[in-house]
Coordinates of C-alpha atoms in Angstrom, one line a residue:
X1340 CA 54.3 21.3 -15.3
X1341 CA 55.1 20.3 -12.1
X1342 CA 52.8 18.5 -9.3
X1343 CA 53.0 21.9 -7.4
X1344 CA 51.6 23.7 -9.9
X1345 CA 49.3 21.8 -10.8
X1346 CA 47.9 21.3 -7.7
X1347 CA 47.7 25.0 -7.6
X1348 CA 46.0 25.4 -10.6
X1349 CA 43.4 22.7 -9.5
X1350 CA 42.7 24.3 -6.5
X1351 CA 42.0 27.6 -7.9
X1352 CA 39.2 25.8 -10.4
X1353 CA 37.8 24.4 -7.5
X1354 CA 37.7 27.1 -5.5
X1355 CA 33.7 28.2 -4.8
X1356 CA 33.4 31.5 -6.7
X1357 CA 33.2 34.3 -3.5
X1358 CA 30.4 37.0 -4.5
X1359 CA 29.5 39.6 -2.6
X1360 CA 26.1 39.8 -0.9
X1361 CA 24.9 42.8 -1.8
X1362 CA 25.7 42.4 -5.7
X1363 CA 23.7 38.5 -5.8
X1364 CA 20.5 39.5 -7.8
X1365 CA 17.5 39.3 -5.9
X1366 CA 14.7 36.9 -7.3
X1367 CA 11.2 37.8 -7.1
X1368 CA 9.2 37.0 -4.0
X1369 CA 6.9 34.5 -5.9
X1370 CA 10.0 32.5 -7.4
X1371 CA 10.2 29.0 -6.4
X1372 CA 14.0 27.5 -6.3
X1373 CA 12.9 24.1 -6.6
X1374 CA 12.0 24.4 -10.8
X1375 CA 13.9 25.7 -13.5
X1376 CA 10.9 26.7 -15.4
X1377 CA 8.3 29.4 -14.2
X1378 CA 5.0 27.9 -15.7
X1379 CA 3.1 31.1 -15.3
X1380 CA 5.1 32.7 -18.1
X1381 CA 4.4 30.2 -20.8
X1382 CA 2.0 31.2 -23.3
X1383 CA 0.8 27.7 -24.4
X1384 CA -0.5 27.3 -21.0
X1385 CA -2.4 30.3 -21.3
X1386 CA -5.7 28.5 -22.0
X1387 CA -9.0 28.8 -21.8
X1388 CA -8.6 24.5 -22.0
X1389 CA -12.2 23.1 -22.5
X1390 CA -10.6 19.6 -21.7
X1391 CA -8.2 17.5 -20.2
X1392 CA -6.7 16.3 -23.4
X1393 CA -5.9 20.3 -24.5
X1394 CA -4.1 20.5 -21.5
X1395 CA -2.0 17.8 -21.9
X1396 CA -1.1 18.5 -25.6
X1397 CA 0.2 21.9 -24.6
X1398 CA 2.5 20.2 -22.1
X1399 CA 3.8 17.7 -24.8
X1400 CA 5.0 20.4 -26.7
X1401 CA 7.9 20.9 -24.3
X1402 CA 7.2 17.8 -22.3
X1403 CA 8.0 15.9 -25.9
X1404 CA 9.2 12.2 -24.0
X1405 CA 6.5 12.6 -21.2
X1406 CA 3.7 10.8 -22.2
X1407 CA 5.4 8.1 -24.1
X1408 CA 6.9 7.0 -20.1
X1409 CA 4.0 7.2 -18.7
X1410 CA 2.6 4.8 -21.4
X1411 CA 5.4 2.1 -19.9
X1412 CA 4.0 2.8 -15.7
X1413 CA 1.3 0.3 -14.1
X1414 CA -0.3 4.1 -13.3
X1415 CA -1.0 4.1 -16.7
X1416 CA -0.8 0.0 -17.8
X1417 CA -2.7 -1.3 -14.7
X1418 CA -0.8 -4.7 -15.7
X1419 CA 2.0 -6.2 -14.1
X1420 CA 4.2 -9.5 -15.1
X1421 CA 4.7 -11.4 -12.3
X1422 CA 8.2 -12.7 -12.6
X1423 CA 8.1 -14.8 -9.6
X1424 CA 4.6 -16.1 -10.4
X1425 CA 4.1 -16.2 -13.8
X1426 CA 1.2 -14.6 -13.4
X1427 CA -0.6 -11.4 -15.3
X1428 CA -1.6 -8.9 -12.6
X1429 CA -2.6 -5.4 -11.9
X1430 CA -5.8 -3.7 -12.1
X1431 CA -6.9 -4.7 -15.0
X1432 CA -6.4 -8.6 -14.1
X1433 CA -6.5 -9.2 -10.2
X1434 CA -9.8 -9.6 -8.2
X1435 CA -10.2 -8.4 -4.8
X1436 CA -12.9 -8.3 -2.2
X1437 CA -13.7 -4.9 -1.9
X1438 CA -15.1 -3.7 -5.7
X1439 CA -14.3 -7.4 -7.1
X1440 CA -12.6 -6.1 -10.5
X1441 CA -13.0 -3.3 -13.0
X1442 CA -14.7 -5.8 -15.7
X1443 CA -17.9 -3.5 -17.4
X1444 CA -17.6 -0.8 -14.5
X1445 CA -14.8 1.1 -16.0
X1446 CA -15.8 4.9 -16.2
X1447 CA -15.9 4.2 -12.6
X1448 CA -12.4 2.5 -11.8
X1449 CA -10.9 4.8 -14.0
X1450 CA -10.9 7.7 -11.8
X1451 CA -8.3 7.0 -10.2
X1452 CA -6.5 6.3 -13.5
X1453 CA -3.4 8.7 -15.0
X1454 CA -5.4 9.4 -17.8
X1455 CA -8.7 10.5 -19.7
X1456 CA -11.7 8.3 -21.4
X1457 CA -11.3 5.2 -20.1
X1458 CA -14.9 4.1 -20.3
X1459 CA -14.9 1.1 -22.3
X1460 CA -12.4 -1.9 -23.6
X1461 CA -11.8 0.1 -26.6
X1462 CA -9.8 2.6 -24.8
X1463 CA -6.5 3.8 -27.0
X1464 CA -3.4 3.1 -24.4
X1465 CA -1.2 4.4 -27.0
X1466 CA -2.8 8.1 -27.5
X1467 CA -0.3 10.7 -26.0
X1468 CA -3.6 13.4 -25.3
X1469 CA -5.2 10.6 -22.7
X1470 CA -2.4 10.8 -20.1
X1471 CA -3.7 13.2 -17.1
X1472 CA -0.3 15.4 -16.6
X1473 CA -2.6 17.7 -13.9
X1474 CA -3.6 14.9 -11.6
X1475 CA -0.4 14.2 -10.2
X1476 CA 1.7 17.7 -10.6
X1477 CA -1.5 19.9 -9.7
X1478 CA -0.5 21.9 -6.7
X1479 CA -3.2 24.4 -6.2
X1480 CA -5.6 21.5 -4.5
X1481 CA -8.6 22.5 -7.6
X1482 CA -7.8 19.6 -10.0
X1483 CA -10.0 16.8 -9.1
X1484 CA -11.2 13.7 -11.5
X1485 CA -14.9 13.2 -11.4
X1486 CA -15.9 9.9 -9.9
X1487 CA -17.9 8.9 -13.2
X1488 CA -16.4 11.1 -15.6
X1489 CA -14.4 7.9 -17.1
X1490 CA -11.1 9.9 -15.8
X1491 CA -11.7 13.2 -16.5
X1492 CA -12.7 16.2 -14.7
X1493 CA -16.1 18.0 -14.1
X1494 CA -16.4 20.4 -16.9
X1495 CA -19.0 22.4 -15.1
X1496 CA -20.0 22.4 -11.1
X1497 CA -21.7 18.8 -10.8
X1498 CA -23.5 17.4 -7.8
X1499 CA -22.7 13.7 -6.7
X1500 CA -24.3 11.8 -4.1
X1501 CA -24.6 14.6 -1.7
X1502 CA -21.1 16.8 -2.9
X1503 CA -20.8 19.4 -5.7
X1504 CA -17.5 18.6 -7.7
X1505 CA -16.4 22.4 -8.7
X1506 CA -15.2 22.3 -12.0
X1507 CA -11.7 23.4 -12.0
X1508 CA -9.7 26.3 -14.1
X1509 CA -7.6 24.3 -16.1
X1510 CA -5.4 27.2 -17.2
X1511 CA -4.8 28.3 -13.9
X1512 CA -3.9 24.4 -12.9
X1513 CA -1.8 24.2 -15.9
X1514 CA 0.3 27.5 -14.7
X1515 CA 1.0 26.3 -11.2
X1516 CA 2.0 22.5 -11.6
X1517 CA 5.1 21.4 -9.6
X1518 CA 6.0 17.9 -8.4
X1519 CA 3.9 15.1 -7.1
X1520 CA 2.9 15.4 -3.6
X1521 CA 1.0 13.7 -0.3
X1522 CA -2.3 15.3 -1.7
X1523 CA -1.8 14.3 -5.4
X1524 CA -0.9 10.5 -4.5
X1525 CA -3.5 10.6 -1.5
X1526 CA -6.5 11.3 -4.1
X1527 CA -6.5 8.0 -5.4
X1528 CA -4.3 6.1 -2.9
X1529 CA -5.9 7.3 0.5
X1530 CA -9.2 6.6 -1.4
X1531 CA -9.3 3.4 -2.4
X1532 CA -11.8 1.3 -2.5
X1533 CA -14.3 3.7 -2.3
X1534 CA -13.3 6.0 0.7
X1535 CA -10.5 7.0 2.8
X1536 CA -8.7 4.8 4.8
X1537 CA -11.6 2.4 3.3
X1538 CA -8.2 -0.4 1.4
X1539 CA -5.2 -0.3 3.4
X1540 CA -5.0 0.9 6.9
X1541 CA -2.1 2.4 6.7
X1542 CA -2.8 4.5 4.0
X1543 CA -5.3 7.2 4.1
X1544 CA -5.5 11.2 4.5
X1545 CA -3.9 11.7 8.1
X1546 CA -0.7 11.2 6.8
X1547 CA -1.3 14.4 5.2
X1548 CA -0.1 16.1 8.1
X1549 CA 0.5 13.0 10.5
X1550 CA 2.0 13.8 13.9
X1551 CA 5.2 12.0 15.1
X1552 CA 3.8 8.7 16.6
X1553 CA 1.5 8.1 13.6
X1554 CA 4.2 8.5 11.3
X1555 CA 8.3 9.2 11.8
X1556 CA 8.7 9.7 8.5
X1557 CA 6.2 11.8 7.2
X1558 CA 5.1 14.3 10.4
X1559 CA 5.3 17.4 8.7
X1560 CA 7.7 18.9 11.7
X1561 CA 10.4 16.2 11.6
X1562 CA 11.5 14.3 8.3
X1563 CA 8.5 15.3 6.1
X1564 CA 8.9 13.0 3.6
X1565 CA 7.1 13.0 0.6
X1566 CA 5.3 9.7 -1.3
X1567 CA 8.3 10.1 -3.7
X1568 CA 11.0 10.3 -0.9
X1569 CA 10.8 6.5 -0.8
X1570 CA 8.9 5.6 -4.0
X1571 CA 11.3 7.7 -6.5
X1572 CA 10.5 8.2 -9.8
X1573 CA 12.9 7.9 -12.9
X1574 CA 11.0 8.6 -16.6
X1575 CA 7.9 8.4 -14.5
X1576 CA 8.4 4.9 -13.5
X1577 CA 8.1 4.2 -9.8
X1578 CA 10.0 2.3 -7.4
X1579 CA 8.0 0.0 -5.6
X1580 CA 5.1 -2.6 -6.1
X1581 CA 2.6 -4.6 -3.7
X1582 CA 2.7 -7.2 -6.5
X1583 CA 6.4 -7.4 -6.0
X1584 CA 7.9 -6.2 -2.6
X1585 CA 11.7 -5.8 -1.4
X1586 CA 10.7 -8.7 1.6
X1587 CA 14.8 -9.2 2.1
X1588 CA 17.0 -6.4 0.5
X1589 CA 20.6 -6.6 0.4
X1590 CA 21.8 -4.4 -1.3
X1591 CA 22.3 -2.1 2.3
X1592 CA 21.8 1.7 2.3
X1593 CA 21.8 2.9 -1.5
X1594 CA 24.5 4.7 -3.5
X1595 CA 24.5 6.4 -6.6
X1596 CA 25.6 4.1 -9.6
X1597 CA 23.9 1.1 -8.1
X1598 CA 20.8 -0.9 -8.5
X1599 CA 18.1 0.6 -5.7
X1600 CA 16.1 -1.3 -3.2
X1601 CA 13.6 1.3 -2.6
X1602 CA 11.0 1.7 -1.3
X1603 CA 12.6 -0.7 1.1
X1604 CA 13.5 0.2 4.9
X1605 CA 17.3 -0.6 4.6
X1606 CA 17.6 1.5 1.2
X1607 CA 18.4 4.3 4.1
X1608 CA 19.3 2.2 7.6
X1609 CA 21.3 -0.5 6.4
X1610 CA 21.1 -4.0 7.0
X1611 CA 22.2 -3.4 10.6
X1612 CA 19.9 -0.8 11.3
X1613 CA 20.4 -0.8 15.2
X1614 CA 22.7 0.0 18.2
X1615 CA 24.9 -3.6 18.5
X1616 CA 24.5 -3.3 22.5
X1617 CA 25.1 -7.3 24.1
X1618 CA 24.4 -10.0 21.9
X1619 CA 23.3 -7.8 18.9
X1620 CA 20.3 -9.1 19.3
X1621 CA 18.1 -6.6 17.3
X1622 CA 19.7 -6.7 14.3
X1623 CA 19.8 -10.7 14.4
X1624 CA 15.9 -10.4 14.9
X1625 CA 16.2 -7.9 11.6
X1626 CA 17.6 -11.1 9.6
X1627 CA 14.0 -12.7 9.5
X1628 CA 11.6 -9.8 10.9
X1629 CA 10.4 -6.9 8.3
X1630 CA 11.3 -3.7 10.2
X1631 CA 7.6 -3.2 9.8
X1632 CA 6.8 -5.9 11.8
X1633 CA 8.1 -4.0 15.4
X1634 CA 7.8 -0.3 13.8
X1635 CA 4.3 -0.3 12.9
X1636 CA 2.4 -1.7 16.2
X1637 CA -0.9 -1.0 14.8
X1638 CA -2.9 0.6 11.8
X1639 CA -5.9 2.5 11.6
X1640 CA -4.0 4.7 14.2
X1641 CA -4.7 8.8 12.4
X1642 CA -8.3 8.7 13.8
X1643 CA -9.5 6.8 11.0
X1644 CA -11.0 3.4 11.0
X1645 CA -10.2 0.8 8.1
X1646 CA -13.1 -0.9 6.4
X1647 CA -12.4 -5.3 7.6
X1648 CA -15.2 -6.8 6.5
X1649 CA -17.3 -6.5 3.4
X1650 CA -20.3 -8.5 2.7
X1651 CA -22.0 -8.2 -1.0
X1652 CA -24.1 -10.7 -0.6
X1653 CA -26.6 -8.9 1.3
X1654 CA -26.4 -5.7 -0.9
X1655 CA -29.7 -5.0 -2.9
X1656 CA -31.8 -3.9 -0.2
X1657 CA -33.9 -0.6 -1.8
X1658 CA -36.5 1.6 0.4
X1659 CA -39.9 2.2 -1.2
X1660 CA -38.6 4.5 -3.6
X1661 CA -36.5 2.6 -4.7
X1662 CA -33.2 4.4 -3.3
X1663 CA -30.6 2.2 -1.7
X1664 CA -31.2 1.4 2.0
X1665 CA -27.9 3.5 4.1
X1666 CA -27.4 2.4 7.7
X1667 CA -25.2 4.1 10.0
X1668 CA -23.6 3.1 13.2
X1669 CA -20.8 5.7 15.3
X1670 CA -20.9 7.8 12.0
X1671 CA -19.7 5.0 9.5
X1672 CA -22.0 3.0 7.3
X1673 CA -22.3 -0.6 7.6
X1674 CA -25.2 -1.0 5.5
X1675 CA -25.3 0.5 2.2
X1676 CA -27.8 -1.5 -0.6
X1677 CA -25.5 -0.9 -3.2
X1678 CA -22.5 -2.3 -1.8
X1679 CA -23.8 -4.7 1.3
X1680 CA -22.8 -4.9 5.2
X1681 CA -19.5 -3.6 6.4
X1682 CA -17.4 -3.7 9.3
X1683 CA -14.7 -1.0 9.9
X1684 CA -11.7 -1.1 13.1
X1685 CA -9.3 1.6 14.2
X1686 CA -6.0 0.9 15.8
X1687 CA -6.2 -2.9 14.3
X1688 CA -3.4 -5.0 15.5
X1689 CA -2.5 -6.8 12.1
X1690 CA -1.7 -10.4 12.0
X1691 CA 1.7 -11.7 10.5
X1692 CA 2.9 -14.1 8.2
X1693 CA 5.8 -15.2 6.2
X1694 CA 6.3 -13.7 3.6
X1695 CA 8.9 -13.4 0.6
X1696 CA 7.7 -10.4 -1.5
X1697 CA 5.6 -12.1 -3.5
X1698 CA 1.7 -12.9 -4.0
X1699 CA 0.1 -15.6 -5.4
X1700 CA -3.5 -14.3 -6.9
X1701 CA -6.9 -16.7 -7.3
X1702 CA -7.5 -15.3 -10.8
X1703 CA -10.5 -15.7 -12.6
X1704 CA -11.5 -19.3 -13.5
X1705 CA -8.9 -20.8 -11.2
X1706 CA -10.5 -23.7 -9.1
X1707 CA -11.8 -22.6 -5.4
X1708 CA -12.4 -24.5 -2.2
X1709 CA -16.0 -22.7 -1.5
X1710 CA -15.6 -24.4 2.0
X1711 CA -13.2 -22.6 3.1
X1712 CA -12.5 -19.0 3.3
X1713 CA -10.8 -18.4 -0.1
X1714 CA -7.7 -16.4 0.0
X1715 CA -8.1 -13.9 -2.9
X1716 CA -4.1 -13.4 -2.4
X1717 CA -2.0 -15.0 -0.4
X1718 CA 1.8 -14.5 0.8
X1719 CA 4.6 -16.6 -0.2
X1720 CA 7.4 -17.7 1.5
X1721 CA 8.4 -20.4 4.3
X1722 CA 9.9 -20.3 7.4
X1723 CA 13.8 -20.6 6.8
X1724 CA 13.7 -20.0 3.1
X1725 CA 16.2 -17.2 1.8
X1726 CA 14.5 -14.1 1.9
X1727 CA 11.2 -14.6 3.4
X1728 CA 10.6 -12.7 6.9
X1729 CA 7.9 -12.4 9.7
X1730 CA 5.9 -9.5 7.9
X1731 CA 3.0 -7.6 9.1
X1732 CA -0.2 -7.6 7.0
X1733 CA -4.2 -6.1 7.0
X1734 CA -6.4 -9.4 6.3
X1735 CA -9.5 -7.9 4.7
X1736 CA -12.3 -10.3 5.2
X1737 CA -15.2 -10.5 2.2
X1738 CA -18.6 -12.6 1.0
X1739 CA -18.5 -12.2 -3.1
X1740 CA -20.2 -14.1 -5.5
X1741 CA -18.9 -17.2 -7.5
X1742 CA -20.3 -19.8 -9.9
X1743 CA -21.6 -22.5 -8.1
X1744 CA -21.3 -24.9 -10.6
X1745 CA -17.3 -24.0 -11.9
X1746 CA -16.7 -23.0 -8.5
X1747 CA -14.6 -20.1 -9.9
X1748 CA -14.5 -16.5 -8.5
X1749 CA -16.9 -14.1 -10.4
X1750 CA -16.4 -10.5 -11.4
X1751 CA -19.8 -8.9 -11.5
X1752 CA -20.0 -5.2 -13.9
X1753 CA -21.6 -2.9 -11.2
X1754 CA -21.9 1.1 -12.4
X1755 CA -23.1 1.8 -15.9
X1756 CA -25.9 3.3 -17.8
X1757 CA -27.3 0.1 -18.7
X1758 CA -29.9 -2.3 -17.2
X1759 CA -27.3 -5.1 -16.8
X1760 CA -25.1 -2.7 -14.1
X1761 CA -25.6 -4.5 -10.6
X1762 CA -25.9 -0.6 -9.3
X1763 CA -29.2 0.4 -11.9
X1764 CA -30.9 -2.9 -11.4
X1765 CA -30.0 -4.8 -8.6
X1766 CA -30.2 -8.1 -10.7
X1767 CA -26.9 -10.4 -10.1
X1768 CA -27.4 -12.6 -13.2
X1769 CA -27.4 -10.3 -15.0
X1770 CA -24.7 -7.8 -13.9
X1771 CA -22.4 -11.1 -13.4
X1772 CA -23.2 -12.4 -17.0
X1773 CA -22.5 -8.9 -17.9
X1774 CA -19.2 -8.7 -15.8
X1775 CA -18.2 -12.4 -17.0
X1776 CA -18.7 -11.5 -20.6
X1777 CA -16.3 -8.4 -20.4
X1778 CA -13.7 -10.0 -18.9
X1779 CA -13.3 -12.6 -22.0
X1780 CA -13.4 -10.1 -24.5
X1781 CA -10.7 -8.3 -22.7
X1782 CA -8.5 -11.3 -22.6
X1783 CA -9.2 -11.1 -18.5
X1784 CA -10.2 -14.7 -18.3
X1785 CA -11.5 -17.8 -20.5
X1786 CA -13.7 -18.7 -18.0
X1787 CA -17.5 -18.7 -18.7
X1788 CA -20.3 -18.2 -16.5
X1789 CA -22.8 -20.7 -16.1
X1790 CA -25.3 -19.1 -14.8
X1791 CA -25.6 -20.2 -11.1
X1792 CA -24.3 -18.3 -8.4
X1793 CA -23.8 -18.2 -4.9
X1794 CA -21.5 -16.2 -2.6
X1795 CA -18.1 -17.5 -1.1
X1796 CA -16.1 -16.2 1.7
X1797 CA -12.7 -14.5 0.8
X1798 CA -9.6 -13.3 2.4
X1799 CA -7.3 -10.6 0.7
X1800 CA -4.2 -10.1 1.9
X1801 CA -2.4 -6.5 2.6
X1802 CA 1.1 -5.7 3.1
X1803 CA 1.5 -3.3 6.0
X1804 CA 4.4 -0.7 5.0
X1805 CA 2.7 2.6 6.0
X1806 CA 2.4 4.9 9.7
X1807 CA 5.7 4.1 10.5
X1808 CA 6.0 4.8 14.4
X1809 CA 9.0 6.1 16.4
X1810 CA 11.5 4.1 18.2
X1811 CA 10.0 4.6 21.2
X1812 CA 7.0 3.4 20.2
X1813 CA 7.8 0.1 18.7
X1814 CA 7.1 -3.3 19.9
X1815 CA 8.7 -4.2 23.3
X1816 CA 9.7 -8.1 23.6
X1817 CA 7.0 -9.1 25.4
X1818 CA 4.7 -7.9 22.7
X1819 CA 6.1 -11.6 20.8
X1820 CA 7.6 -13.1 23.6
X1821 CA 5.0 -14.4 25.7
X1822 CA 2.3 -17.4 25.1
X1823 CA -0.4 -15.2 24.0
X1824 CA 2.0 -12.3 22.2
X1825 CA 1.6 -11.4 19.1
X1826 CA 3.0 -14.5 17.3
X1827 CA 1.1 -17.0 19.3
X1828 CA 0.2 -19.0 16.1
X1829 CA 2.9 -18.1 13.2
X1830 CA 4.6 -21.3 12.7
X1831 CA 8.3 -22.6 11.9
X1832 CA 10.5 -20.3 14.1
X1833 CA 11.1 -20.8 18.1
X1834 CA 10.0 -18.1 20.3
X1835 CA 11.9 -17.7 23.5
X1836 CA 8.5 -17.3 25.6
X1837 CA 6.0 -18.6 23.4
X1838 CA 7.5 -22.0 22.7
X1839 CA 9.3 -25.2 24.9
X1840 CA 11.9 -27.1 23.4
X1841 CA 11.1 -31.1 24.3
X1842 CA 14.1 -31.1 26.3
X1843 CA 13.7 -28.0 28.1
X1844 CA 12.2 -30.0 31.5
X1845 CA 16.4 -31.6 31.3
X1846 CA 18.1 -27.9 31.2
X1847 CA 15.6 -26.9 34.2
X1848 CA 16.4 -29.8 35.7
X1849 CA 20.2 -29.0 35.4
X1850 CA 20.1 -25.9 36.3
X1851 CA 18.5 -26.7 39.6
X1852 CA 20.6 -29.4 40.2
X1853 CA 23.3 -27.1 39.7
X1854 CA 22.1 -24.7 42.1
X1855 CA 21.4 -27.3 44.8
X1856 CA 24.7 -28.5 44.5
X1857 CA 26.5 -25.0 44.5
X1858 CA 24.5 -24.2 48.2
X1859 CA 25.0 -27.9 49.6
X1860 CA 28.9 -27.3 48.7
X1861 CA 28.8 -23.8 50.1
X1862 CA 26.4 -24.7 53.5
X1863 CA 29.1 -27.6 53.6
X1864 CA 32.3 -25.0 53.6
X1865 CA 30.3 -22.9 55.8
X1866 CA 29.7 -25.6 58.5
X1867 CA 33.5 -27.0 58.4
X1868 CA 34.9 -23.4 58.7
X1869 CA 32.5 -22.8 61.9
X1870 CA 33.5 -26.5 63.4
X1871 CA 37.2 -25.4 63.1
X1872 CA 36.5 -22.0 64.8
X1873 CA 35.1 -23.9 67.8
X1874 CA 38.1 -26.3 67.8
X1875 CA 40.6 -23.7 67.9
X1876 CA 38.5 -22.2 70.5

């Protein structure tokens, strides 16, 4: 055959196949393009489901591999080996200031968990019928997990603490599941710690619909990205970890066939993300500052505050019927017995460090400085070490209790049905012996408890990656570049503005020398050319 012919034949394979318009098959009105599978039409779906588990084992009959991936996620795991660190993190192992740990309290956590039953340490994390499929594919906006229901949903219509949880139809659920979405990641993402926006700052439910200057990516009439847009998921495992972040990517904008950076900025821009214009200057700034660091000037910013301060060591306080004392302020509480004092801030400027990606955790029964604020996490990385950069982060300030005698963080076991729950009778020895004596069983800790408490000051530290704003909304220089900008006290880099080199006074010195002697030599020209003038006069 020759290479003309070939060519021809080629061509005609490649050709798209030319149909005519009017003899394409119409698809029904309700048909969604973006599934292969209408899950209306199956009949194991069909229900009436009496419980979460049902549901699920219907979808493992087609779903066959499903939950055994799901089984390998920290959704699902709530552990994560810290390669950099050594250390043993996720849920089920880190502290924090805000609920402490999930030690005892864990038909509480485990709401926000990918599965069902989780109310004790004896929970199976190898049964396939406890993985939730509904709570991240529902798409009709019923499914909800009830907040004590140990991961499961209401069965029936439930009141709790002022709001009736409808139970949902989990037939109909089952028939209209699709991929995960803002609303299905924002149920326990936007919610943690207790309440929206109450964690992060730069997560929470007005990036549901978030207008352009809240959020580039995700305003609903530009880019409207999804969570999994950045954080993709392959065999239900996704990309991206706060115990483990992309600080310094290289890898540049990525391909298929190669190893991804997401959820990192330059997955998508590149490592030279910006116009070159004189000097370059921007995208030499972009070797040793996150891109959040200019592109998200503040957070809080949707029109709703972040919780910055919580305080448990006033909680406890009970009105004569023994309720919990509530105090409000501007429509937020900042007294609540069962939890203590908070403070909350919107539009909080967040404060900056170095940072390489990775976290160091105060774990239970590691030593503590009690006089000092103790950092709960703290960023790693230097200034001039490979891959750390300037990066942008919420410091959550806390007062939780630790053993006064080890001096060791505590972990106290707060909801339950028992006595020794902090939340039925407001006794901290014994919800922290409680708490303590979970946490060993579970292989949490070794540490003991030793019977004395006191409460500590803590600092928690939160990566700011979220409410992305425009361009045009960015830092300006002067936002760093000034003695009181933004970077007044991050050490180990020089900031044109901000700092004085010990031999600046000599450059100054030059460069008005310099100038004196350029108008002296020109004022000296001057008056020689006018003396001539006269002379040939």
């Amino acid at each position: 055959m020759s290479i003309r012919s070939g060519l021809l034949i080629l061509s005609l394979v490649l050709l798209p196949l030319q149909i005519p318009a009017d003899e394409i098959p119409a698809l029904p009105a309700e048909t969604s393009l973006s599934s292969t599978a209408d899950h209306r039409k199956f009949e194991q779906l069909a229900g009436p489901f009496h419980s979460g588990p049902e549901v699920t084992r219907a979808c493992l009959e087609c779903h066959t591999e499903a939950a055994l991936q799901v089984h390998r996620s920290i959704h699902w795991t709530w552990r994560f080996e810290q390669p950099e660190t050594g250390q043993t993190l996720g849920k089920r192992f880190a502290l924090n200031n805000l609920c402490q740990g999930i030690a005892g309290s864990y038909e509480r956590c485990s709401s926000c968990h990918v599965g069902y039953g989780w109310e004790d340490e004896h929970f199976d994390f190898t049964a396939q019928d406890r993985v939730d499929c509904l709570v991240c594919h529902d798409t009709t906006g019923t499914y909800v997990k009830f907040p004590t229901g140990a991961g499961h949903p209401p069965y029936e219509d439930t009141p709790f603490r002022g709001r009736l949880f409808k139970a949902p139809d989990l037939a109909h659920v089952a028939r209209h599941v699709g991929r995960s979405s803002r609303e299905t990641c924002g149920t326990c993402h936007f919610e943690g710690g207790g309440g929206d926006a109450v964690k992060h700052g730069d997560l929470d439910s007005s990036l549901l619909a978030p207008p352009r200057h809240v959020d580039v990516h995700m305003d609903p009439d530009g880019l409207n990205f999804s969570c999994a847009t950045c954080h993709e998921f392959t065999g239900h495992i996704q990309q991206g970890s706060r115990y483990q972040l992309k600080a310094a990517p290289e890898a540049g904008v990525a391909v298929p066939g190669r190893e991804s950076d997401r959820p990192a900025c330059q997955s998508c821009h590149g490592t030279a993300p910006h116009d070159t214009g004189i000097h370059n200057k921007l995208n030499q700034h972009a070797e040793f500052i996150a891109c959040q660091t200019c592109h998200v000037p503040a957070i809080a910013r949707g029109g709703l505050p972040t919780k910055t301060l919580w305080d448990w060591s006033v909680a406890g306080r009970r009105d004569e019927q023994g309720r919990p004392v509530v105090e409000m302020e501007d429509g937020l509480v900042v007294y609540d017995g069962m939890k203590g004092a908070f403070q909350w801030e919107e539009n909080l400027v967040p404060e900056y460090r170095w940072f390489d990606g990775n976290m160091h955790y105060t774990l239970l029964g590691d030593p503590i400085d009690p006089a000092v604020p103790v950092p709960v996490n703290r960023p790693l990385g230097e200034p001039g070490q490979p891959g750390a950069r300037i990066w942008p982060f919420k410091i959550m300030a806390g007062r939780q209790p630790y053993d006064t005698h080890y001096n060791t963080l505590l972990v106290a076991h707060l909801f339950g049905r028992d006595e020794n729950a902090f939340w039925r009778g407001y006794d901290w020895d014994a919800a922290l012996a409680s708490g303590m004596a979970t946490a060993r069983r579970t292989g949490q800790t070794e540490a003991g408890f030793s019977g004395e408490y006191g409460f500590v000051d803590t600092r928690m530290y939160w990566p700011v990656n979220h409410m992305v704003a425009p361009r045009e909304d960015a830092l300006n220089c002067e936002s760093c570049h000034g003695v009181d900008g933004r970077l007044a006290d991050l050490p180990g880099v020089y900031i044109p503005g901000r700092d004085r080199h010990p031999w600046e006074p000599f450059g100054w010195l030059a460069v008005w020398l310099t100038l004196l002697s350029v108008v002296a030599h020109g004022l000296g020209r001057y008056l020689i050319h006018r003396r001539r003038m006269r002379g040939a006069a």
